[in-house]
Amino acid sequence: MEIMKTRSLILLCLLAFFSSCIVKSIQPFYIAEATEYQTHLIGEWTDDKKATWTVVSFKDMFLEDNKDWAKVSDEDKVAYQKYKDGYFIIRTKNDKESVFMAMPFKIDEQLFMDFIPFDYEDISNDLVSQHLLRTHSVAKIDTLESNTLNITWLDESRLTDLFKKDKLKLKHEKVGIDESFVLTATSKELYAFLKKYMKADIENKWESSEKYTLTKTNAQP
Amino acid sequence: MLNLNPYFNKLNNHRPFLFNLVLWFCSFVILLFIFSKGQKPIKIDYIYTIGFLISVAIPVVINLYIIVPQFLKKEKYVFFGLAFTANLILFTQLHIWFFEPLIDTLFPNYFFMSYFSNTRYIVIFSIFLISTTLLKLSEDWFYFNQNENKTLKTQNELIQLQLASLRSQINPHFLFNSLNVIYALAIQKKENIKDAIVQLSDILRYVIYDSNTQRVMLKEEIKLLKNYMDFQKFRVQGFDNIHLKATIENENFKIYPMLLLPLVENSFKHGIKGNLEDTFINIELNQQGDMFYFKIENNSLKENDNSSNEKYGVGLENIQKNLEIVYPNNHTFITNETNNIFTVQLTINTQP
């Protein structure tokens, strides 16, 4: 029993630590008009933290699983329309999988990706999972070479600075014991924020604790 | 007669600086409260509120100082409606198009995201334009009302001044006549001179103090007339041909003071001369409901009366002036002289 308590506490602390790093939002960071499917992201990738990333087209996977369109439920059809330009991303590290739904979108030619967790192995089918709210996060995608790209999540501390300096008016709520914030603004507002943030003269505005360099492993020669 | 403030000057005493200061300060506070969503306002809220206020001030000023004076105040309601709507739509659309890009350019490191949608801006602009129009009309009404009150006050003061002036002409006139009576009694060394002085004193008390109100009761006026008639008997020994017939429904009927005495004075002054056998004064008073009727007639000795016509007319003229001020359009005043009988008839209707 004591061991369980300790484990739970560690898990909570880890979650708190993890969640305090990137900006989370109830609503997606993109607007429908800005989404843009990127074929070159499809494939197998490894990151600089020895994790593998499998990026699969949501559309392809959905159509593969639902060959008979007549049998597709209305709910699934709505989901299909919503995410057909998106991806399933499976990140595997130490044999543990994390699955995300990701949506690529552009702001002034800069590629971004909106992430929302789909499944997390450690807490699946657990009472804890029922307490967790799936939130969106956003990452900037920079292609370094044809087979290498950087994924940089928007860091919470950047927005915290803006909030503290009274320079940001964006709907949010403070949650949890660590009072981390969750954005509650609309997708339109979030997208507008990112657009202006891109142009803003803020030092180290893309400095982040969650930054990965991905290299494609199944690249065609 | 009255040099009153002309109507066209009535709206010229506005204080535009004060009006705008109060208007925009209140607007700033209200908008700040709205944009900070009831929370403690932060720096970004102040910047956004000032920017928004400037944006909304342009159509409001155009509305207040061009559209309202040109159309609404000239009762061109259709044109006002069209101009008001056009002004609202134009500047709301300009705000939607240019406000955010402009404020973002001016403040590149400030992020004005979660304020309002375009729909709400239309609502805010509409509320602003409507409420400021109503406020302007209220301000105009306030000044108009203030001027109306000033005008009425000035008018009232002028009337009071006129009445006081007319009364001041009556009192010395009466006093002068009365002193003549006392003088005559003194010369004749009459014993009842003391009674005459006391009676005069009562009359003067009434004339100077008691009558110095807007209205007196009819019974008091009748008492004055009787006192005066008794007093005059001291002057004209042996004169008894004077009759007062009063038919009064309500003794407390209110009447303007000192209207009747000058008429009786005139009758005594100009009628009681020469042979007392031919002289008479008949007074008739009638009051019923709101109507009051007074008639006095005396023998006319015009051919023997060498006193100045001007003086003869002063009392009657003063009464006529008083009546015009106190009972405008509610009275008749008729003088007539036939067969050596001089008659004055006065009718007053006190119904408003």
JSON list of C-alpha atoms in Angstrom, two decimals, chain A residues 162 165-171 185 188-189 192-193 196-197 200-202, chain B residues 35-37 42-45 103-104 107-115:
[
{"chain": "A", "resi": 162, "resn": "LEU", "atom": "CA", "xyz": [4.32, 37.45, -21.11]},
{"chain": "A", "resi": 165, "resn": "LYS", "atom": "CA", "xyz": [4.71, 41.36, -17.81]},
{"chain": "A", "resi": 166, "resn": "ASP", "atom": "CA", "xyz": [1.00, 42.05, -18.53]},
{"chain": "A", "resi": 167, "resn": "LYS", "atom": "CA", "xyz": [1.69, 41.81, -22.24]},
{"chain": "A", "resi": 168, "resn": "LEU", "atom": "CA", "xyz": [-0.61, 38.95, -23.08]},
{"chain": "A", "resi": 169, "resn": "LYS", "atom": "CA", "xyz": [-4.38, 38.79, -23.07]},
{"chain": "A", "resi": 170, "resn": "LEU", "atom": "CA", "xyz": [-5.24, 35.19, -23.83]},
{"chain": "A", "resi": 171, "resn": "LYS", "atom": "CA", "xyz": [-7.96, 33.26, -22.06]},
{"chain": "A", "resi": 185, "resn": "ALA", "atom": "CA", "xyz": [-8.97, 30.62, -25.79]},
{"chain": "A", "resi": 188, "resn": "LYS", "atom": "CA", "xyz": [-8.89, 31.52, -33.82]},
{"chain": "A", "resi": 189, "resn": "GLU", "atom": "CA", "xyz": [-7.34, 33.40, -30.92]},
{"chain": "A", "resi": 192, "resn": "ALA", "atom": "CA", "xyz": [-3.70, 34.72, -34.09]},
{"chain": "A", "resi": 193, "resn": "PHE", "atom": "CA", "xyz": [-1.44, 34.59, -31.08]},
{"chain": "A", "resi": 196, "resn": "LYS", "atom": "CA", "xyz": [1.91, 37.52, -33.87]},
{"chain": "A", "resi": 197, "resn": "TYR", "atom": "CA", "xyz": [4.31, 35.59, -31.66]},
{"chain": "A", "resi": 200, "resn": "ALA", "atom": "CA", "xyz": [7.35, 39.49, -32.09]},
{"chain": "A", "resi": 201, "resn": "ASP", "atom": "CA", "xyz": [10.73, 40.69, -31.03]},
{"chain": "A", "resi": 202, "resn": "ILE", "atom": "CA", "xyz": [11.12, 38.43, -28.00]},
{"chain": "B", "resi": 35, "resn": "PHE", "atom": "CA", "xyz": [-12.11, 44.50, -21.42]},
{"chain": "B", "resi": 36, "resn": "SER", "atom": "CA", "xyz": [-10.58, 43.37, -18.14]},
{"chain": "B", "resi": 37, "resn": "LYS", "atom": "CA", "xyz": [-13.67, 41.16, -17.73]},
{"chain": "B", "resi": 42, "resn": "ILE", "atom": "CA", "xyz": [-3.49, 45.06, -16.32]},
{"chain": "B", "resi": 43, "resn": "LYS", "atom": "CA", "xyz": [-1.21, 47.12, -18.55]},
{"chain": "B", "resi": 44, "resn": "ILE", "atom": "CA", "xyz": [-2.37, 45.49, -21.77]},
{"chain": "B", "resi": 45, "resn": "ASP", "atom": "CA", "xyz": [-6.00, 46.26, -20.84]},
{"chain": "B", "resi": 103, "resn": "ILE", "atom": "CA", "xyz": [-2.54, 48.23, -32.61]},
{"chain": "B", "resi": 104, "resn": "ASP", "atom": "CA", "xyz": [-0.42, 45.16, -33.41]},
{"chain": "B", "resi": 107, "resn": "PHE", "atom": "CA", "xyz": [2.65, 47.41, -29.93]},
{"chain": "B", "resi": 108, "resn": "PRO", "atom": "CA", "xyz": [4.48, 44.44, -31.57]},
{"chain": "B", "resi": 109, "resn": "ASN", "atom": "CA", "xyz": [5.30, 42.72, -28.29]},
{"chain": "B", "resi": 110, "resn": "TYR", "atom": "CA", "xyz": [1.81, 42.94, -26.82]},
{"chain": "B", "resi": 111, "resn": "PHE", "atom": "CA", "xyz": [-0.70, 40.22, -27.62]},
{"chain": "B", "resi": 112, "resn": "PHE", "atom": "CA", "xyz": [-4.29, 41.47, -27.72]},
{"chain": "B", "resi": 113, "resn": "MET", "atom": "CA", "xyz": [-6.00, 38.14, -28.28]},
{"chain": "B", "resi": 114, "resn": "SER", "atom": "CA", "xyz": [-8.92, 37.39, -26.00]},
{"chain": "B", "resi": 115, "resn": "TYR", "atom": "CA", "xyz": [-10.93, 40.56, -26.21]}
]
